[in-house]
PDB file of C-alpha atoms in Angstrom:
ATOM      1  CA  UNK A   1      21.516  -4.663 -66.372  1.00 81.00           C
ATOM      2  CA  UNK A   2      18.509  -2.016 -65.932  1.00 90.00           C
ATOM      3  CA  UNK A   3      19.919   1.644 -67.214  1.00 90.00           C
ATOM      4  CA  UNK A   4      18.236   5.168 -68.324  1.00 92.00           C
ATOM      5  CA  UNK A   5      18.963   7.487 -70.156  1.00 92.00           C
ATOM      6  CA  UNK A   6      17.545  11.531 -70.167  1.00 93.00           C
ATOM      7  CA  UNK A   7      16.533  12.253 -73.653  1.00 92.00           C
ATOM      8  CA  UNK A   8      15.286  15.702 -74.655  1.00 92.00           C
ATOM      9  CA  UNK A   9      11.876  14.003 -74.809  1.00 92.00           C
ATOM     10  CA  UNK A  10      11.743  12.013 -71.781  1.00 92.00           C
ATOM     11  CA  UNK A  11      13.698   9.065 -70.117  1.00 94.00           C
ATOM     12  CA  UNK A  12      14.405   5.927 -71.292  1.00 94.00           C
ATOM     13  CA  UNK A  13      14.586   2.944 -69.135  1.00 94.00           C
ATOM     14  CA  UNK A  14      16.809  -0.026 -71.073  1.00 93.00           C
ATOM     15  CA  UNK A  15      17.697  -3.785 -70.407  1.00 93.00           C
ATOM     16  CA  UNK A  16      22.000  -2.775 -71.445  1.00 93.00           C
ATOM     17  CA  UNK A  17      23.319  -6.155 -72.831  1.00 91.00           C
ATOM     18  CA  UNK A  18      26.916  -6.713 -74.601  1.00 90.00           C
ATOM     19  CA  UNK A  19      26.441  -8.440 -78.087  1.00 86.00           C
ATOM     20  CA  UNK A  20      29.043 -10.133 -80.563  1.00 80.00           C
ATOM     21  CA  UNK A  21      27.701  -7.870 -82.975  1.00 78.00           C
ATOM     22  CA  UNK A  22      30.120  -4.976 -84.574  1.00 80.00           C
ATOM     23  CA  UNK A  23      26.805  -2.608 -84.119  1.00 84.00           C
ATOM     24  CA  UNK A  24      24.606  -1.181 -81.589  1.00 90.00           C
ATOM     25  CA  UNK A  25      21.064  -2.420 -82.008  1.00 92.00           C
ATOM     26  CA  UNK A  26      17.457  -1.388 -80.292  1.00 93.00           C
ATOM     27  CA  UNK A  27      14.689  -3.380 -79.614  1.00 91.00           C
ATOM     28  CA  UNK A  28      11.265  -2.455 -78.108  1.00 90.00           C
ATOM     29  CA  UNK A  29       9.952  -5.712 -77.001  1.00 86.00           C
ATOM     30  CA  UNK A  30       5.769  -6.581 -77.111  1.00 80.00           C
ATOM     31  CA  UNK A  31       5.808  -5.433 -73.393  1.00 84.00           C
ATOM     32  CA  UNK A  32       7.117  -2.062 -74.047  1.00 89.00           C
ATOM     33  CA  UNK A  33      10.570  -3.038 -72.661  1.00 92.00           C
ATOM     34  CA  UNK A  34      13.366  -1.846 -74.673  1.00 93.00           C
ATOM     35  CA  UNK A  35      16.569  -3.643 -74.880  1.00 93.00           C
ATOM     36  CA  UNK A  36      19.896  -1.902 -76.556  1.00 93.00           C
ATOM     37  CA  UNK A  37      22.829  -4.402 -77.860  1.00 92.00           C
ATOM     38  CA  UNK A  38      25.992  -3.438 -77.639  1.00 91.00           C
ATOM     39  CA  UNK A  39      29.170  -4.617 -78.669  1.00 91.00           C
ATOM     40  CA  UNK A  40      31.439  -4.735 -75.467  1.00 89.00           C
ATOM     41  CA  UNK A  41      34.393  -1.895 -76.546  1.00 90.00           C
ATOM     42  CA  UNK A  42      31.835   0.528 -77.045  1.00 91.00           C
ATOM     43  CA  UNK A  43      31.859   2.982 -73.842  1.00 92.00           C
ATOM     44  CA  UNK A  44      28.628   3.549 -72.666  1.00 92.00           C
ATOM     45  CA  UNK A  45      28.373   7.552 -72.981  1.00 92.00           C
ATOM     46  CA  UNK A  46      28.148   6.236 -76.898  1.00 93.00           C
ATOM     47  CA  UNK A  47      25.180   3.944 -76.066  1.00 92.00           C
ATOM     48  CA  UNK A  48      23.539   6.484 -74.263  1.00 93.00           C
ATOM     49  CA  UNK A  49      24.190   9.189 -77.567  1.00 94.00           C
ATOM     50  CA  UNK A  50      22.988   6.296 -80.018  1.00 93.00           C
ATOM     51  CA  UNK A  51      19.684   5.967 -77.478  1.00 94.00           C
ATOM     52  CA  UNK A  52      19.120   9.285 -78.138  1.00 94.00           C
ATOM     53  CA  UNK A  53      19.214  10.045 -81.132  1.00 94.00           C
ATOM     54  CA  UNK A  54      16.217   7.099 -81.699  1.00 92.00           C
ATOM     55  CA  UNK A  55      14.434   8.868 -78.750  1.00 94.00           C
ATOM     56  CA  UNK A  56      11.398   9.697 -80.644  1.00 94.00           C
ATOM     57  CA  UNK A  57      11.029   5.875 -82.553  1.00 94.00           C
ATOM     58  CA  UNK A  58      11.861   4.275 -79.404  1.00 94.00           C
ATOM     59  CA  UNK A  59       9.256   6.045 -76.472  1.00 94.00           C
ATOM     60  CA  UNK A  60       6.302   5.585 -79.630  1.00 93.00           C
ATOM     61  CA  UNK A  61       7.125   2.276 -79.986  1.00 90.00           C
ATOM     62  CA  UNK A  62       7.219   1.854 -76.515  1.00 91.00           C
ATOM     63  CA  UNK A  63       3.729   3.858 -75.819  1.00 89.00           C
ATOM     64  CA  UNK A  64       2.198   1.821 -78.702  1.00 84.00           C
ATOM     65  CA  UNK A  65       3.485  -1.879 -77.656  1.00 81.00           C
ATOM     66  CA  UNK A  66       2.187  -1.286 -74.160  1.00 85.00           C
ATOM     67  CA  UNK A  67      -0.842  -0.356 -75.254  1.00 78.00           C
ATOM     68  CA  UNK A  68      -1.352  -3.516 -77.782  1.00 75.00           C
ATOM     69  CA  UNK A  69       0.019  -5.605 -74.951  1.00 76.00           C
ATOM     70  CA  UNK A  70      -2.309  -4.364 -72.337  1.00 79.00           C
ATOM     71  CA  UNK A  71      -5.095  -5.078 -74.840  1.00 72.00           C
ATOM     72  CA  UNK A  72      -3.682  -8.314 -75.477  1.00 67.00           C
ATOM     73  CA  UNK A  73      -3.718  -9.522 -71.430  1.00 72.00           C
ATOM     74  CA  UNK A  74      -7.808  -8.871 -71.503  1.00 74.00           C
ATOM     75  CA  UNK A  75      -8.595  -9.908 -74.979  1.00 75.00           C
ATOM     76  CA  UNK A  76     -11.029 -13.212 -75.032  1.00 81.00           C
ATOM     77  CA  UNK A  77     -10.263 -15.600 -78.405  1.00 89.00           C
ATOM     78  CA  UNK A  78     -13.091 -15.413 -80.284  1.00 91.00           C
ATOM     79  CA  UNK A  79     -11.202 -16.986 -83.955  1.00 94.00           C
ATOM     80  CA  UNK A  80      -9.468 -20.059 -84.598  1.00 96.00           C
ATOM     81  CA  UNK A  81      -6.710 -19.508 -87.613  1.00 97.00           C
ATOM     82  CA  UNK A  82      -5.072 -22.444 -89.063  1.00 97.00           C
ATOM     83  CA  UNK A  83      -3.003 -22.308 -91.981  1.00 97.00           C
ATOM     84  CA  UNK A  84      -4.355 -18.510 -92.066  1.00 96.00           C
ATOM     85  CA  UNK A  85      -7.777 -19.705 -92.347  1.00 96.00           C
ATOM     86  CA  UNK A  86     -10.126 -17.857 -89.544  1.00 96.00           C
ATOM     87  CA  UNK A  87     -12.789 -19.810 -88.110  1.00 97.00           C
ATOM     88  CA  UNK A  88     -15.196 -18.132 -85.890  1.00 97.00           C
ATOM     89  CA  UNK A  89     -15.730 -19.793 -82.525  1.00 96.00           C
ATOM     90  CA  UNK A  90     -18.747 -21.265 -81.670  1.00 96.00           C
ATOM     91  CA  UNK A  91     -20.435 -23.153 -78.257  1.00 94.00           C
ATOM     92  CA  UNK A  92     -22.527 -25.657 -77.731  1.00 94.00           C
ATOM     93  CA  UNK A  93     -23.389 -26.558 -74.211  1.00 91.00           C
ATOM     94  CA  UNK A  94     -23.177 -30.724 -74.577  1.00 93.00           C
ATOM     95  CA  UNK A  95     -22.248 -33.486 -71.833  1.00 91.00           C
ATOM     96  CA  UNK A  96     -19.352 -34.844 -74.280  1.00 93.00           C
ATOM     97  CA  UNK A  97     -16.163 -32.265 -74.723  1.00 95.00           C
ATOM     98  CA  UNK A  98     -14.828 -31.545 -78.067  1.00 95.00           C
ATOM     99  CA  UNK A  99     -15.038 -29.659 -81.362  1.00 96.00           C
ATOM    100  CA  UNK A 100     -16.167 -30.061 -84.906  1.00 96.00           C
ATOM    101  CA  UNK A 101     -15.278 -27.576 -88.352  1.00 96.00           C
ATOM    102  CA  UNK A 102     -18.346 -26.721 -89.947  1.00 96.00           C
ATOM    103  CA  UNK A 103     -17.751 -24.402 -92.948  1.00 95.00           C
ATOM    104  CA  UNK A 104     -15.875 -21.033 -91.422  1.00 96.00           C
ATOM    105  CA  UNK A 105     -16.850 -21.745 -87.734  1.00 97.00           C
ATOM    106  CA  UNK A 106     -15.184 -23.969 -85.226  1.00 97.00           C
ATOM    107  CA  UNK A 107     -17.838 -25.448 -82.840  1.00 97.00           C
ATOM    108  CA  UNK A 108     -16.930 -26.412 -79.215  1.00 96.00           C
ATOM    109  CA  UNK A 109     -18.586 -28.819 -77.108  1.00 96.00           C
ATOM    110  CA  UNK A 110     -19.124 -29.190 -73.255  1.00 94.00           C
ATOM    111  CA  UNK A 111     -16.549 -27.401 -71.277  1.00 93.00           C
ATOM    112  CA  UNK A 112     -14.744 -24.667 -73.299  1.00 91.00           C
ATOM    113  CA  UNK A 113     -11.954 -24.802 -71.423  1.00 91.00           C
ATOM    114  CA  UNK A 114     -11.233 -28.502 -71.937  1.00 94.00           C
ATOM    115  CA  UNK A 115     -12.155 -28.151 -75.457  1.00 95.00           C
ATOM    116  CA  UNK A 116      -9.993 -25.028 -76.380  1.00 94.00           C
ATOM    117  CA  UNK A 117      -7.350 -27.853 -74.981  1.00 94.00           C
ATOM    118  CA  UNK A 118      -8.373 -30.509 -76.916  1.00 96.00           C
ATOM    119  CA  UNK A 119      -8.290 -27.981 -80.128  1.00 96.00           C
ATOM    120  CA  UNK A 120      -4.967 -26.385 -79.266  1.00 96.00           C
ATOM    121  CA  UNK A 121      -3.248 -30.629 -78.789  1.00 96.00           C
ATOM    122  CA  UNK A 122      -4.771 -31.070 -82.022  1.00 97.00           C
ATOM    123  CA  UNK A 123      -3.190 -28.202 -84.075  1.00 97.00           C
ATOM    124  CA  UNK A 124       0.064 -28.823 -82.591  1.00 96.00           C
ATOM    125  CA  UNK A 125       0.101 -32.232 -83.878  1.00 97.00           C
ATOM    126  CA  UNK A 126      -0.914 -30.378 -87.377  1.00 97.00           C
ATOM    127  CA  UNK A 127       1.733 -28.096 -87.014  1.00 97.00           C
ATOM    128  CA  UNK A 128       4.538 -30.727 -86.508  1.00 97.00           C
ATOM    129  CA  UNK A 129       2.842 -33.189 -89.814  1.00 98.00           C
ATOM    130  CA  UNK A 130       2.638 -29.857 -92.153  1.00 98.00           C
ATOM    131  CA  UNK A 131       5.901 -28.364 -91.008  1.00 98.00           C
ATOM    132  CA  UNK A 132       7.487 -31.580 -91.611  1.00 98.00           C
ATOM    133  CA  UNK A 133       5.914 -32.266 -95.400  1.00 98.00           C
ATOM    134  CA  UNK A 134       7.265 -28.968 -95.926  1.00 98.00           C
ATOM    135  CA  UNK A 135      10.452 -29.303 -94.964  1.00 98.00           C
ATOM    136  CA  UNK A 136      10.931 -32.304 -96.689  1.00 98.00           C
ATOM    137  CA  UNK A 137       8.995 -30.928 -99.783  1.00 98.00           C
ATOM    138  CA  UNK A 138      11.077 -27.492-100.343  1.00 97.00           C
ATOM    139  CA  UNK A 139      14.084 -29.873 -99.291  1.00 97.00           C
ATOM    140  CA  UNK A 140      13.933 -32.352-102.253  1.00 97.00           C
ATOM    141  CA  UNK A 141      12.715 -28.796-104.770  1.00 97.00           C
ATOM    142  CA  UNK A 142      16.258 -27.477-103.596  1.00 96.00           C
ATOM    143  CA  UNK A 143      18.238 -30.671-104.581  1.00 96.00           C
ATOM    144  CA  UNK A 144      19.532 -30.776-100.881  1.00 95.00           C
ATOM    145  CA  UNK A 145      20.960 -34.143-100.508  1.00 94.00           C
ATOM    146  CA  UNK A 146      22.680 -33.733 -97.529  1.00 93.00           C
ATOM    147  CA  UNK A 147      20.842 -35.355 -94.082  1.00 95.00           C
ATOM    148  CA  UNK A 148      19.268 -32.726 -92.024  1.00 96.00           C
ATOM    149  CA  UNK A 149      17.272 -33.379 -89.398  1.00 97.00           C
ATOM    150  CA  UNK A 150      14.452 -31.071 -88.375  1.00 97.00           C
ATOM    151  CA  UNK A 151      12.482 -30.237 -84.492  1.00 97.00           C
ATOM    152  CA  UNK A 152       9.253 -28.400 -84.499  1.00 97.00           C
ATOM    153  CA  UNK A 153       9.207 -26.445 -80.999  1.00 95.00           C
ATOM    154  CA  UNK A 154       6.859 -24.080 -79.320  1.00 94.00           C
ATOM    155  CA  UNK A 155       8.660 -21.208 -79.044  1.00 93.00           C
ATOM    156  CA  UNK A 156       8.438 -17.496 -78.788  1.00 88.00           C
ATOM    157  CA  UNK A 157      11.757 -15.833 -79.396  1.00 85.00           C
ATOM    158  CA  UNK A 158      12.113 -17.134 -82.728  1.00 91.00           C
ATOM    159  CA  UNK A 159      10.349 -18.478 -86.065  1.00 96.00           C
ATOM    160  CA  UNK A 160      13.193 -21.078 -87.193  1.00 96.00           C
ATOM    161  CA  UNK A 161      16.786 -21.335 -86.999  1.00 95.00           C
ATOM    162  CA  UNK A 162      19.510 -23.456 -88.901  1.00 95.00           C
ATOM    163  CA  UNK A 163      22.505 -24.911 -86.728  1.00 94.00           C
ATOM    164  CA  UNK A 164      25.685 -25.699 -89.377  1.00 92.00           C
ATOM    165  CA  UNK A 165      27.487 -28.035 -87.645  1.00 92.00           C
ATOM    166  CA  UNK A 166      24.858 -29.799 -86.288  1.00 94.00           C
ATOM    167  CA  UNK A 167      22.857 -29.774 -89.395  1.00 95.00           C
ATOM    168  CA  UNK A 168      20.052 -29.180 -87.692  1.00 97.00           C
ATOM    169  CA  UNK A 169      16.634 -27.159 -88.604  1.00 97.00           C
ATOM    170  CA  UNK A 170      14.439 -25.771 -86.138  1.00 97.00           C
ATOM    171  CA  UNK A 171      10.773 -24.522 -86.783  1.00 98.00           C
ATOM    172  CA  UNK A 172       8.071 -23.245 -84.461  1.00 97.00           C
ATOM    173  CA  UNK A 173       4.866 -24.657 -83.607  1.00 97.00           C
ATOM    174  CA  UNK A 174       2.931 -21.557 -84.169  1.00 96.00           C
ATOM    175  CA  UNK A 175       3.727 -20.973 -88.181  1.00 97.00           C
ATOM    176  CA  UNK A 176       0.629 -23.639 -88.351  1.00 98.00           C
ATOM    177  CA  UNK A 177      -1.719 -20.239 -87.459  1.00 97.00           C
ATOM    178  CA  UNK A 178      -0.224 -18.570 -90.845  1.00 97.00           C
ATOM    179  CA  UNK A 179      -0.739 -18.825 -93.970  1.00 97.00           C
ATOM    180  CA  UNK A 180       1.152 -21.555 -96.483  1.00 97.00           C
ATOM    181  CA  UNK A 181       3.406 -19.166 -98.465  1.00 98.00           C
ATOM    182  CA  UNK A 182       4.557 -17.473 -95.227  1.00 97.00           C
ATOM    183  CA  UNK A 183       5.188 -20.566 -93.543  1.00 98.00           C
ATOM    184  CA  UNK A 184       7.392 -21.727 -96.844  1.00 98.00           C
ATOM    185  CA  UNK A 185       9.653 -18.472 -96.765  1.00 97.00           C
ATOM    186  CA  UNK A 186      10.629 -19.663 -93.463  1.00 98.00           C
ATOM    187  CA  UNK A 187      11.869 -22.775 -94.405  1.00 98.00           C
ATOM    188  CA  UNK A 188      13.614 -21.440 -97.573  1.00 98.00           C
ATOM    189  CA  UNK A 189      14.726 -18.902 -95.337  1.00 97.00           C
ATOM    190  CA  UNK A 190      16.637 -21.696 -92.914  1.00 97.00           C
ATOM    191  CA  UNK A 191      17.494 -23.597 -95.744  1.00 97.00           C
ATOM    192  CA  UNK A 192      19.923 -21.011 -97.382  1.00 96.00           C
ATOM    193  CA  UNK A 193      21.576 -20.731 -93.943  1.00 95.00           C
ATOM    194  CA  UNK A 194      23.468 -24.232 -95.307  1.00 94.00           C
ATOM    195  CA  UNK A 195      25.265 -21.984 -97.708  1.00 93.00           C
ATOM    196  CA  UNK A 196      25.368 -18.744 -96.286  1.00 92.00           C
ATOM    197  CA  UNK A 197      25.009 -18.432 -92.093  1.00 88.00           C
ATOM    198  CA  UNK A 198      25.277 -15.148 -91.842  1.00 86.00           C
ATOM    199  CA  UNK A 199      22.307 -12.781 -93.168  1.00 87.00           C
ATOM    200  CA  UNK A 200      24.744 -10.891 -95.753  1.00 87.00           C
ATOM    201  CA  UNK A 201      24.065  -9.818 -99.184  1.00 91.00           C
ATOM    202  CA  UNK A 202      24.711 -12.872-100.346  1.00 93.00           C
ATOM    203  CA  UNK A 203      22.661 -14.759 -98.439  1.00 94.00           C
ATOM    204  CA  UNK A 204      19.490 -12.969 -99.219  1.00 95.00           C
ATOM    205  CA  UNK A 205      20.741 -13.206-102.758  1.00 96.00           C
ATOM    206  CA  UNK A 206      20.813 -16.693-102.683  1.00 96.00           C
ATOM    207  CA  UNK A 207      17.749 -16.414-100.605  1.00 97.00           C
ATOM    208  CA  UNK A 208      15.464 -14.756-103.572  1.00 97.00           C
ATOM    209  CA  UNK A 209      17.043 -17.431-105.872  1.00 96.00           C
ATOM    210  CA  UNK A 210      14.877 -19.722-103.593  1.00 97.00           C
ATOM    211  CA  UNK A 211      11.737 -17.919-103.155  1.00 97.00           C
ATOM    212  CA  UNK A 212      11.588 -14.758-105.080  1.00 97.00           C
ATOM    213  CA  UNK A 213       8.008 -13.748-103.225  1.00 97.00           C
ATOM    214  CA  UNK A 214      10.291 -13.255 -99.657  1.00 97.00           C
ATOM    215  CA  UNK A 215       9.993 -10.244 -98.947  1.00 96.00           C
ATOM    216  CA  UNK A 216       5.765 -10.382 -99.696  1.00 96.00           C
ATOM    217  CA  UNK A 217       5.414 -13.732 -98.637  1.00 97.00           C
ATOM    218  CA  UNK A 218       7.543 -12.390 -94.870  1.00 95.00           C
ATOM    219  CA  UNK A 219       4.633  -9.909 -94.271  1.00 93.00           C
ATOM    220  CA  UNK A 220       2.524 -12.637 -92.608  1.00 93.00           C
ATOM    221  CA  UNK A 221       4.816 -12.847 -89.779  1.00 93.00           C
ATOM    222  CA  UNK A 222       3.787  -9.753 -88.427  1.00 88.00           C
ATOM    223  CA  UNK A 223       0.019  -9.951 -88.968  1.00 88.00           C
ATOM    224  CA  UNK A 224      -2.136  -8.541 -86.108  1.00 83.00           C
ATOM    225  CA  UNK A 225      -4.700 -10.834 -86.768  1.00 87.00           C
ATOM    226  CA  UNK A 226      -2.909 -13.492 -85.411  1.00 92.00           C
ATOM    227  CA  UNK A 227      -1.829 -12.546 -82.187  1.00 88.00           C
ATOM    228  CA  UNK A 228      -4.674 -14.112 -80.054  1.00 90.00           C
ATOM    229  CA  UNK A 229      -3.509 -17.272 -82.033  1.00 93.00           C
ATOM    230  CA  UNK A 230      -0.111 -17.115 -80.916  1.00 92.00           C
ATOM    231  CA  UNK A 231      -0.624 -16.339 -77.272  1.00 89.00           C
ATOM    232  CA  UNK A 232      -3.059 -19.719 -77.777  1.00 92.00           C
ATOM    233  CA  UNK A 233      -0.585 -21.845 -78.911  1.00 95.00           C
ATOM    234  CA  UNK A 234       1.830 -20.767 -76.848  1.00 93.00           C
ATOM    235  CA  UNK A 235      -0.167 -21.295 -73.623  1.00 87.00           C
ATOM    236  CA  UNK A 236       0.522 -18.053 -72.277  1.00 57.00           C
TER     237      UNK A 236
END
């Protein structure tokens, strides 16, 4: 449902959506959209105060995410980052189509449409053999002896997630394009959601017990550099 709101420093236009959550949350999407959560017996003349009084974080967040996403629509992907490793993108203009590393450039040959394609295949299939050592790596460090079983998807809307009863970890594709200690927070990350599913105190205090370096090691996630990346792997 599409709502707005007159704030003393302009209006607001909102996605409204009713959450299970005891709290009212805001979110400024990469488009500029904003979405508000709301539990359900909340009446909406307490939404609209609550969008107010974040008027001024919300419409610069908005004016700045537009801006980055507009950018983002025109931008041409000039660097290849694997395991946060950039490597500059290079063409050669050859009958056969493919690509070769050579030192901190990435060469493509023939069509570079067909061999961005050929790259991208590639580093998924990296993605789902690295993820997977991981998982099974920071699994045994942990003593976790109970069977888990893991899918490596390439999705947007989230980085991993941990289903209880199914036991069931899920990781996405495009933590390949950062770098190893960031990808390894995730995975503690889902891994103390087998104690603790809720993100309480007491899960990230379990959570630190597992990888003190969280909070550092978390920055990576939101690392400009790798935008073009994601977009990439994503396909869109």
């Amino acid at each position: 449902m599409i709502k707005s709101v007159i704030t003393s420093i302009g209006i607001i236009e909102y996605e409204f959506k009713h959450s299970k959550s005891r709290r009212m949350t805001i979110k400024v999407k990469n488009d500029g959209s904003v979405v508000v959560l709301s539990p359900a017996s909340i009446p909406i003349y307490q939404v609209e105060d609550f969008i107010k009084s974040r008027a001024k974080w919300i419409l610069s967040h908005v004016s700045q995410n537009k801006i980055n996403y507009e950018k983002l629509q025109t931008a041409v992907l000039d660097k290849i980052y694997i395991l946060g490793e950039g490597y500059e993108i290079c063409f050669e203009n050859t009958t056969n189509i493919g690509y070769s590393f050579v030192g901190s450039k990435v060469i493509l040959y023939g069509d570079r449409d067909k061999a961005l394609l050929k790259l991208k295949k590639d580093i998924c299939l990296k993605a789902k053999e690295y993820l997977t050592n991981r998982f099974y790596f920071i699994k045994e460090e942990l003593g976790i002896n109970e069977d888990i079983k893991l899918e490596i998807r390439n999705v947007k809307s989230v980085w991993g997630s941990f289903n209880l009863s199914k036991k069931l970890m899920k990781l996405a594709t495009r933590l390949i394009v950062r770098d190893k200690n960031t990808i390894d927070s995730v995975i503690y990350h889902e891994f103390a959601h087998l104690k603790v599913q809720n993100h309480q105190k007491q899960f990230y205090k379990l959570l630190l017990l597992y990888c003190p370096n969280y909070y550092e090691w978390q920055k990576g996630l939101k690392n400009s550099n790798f935008v073009l990346m994601d977009k990439f792997i994503l396909g869109k």
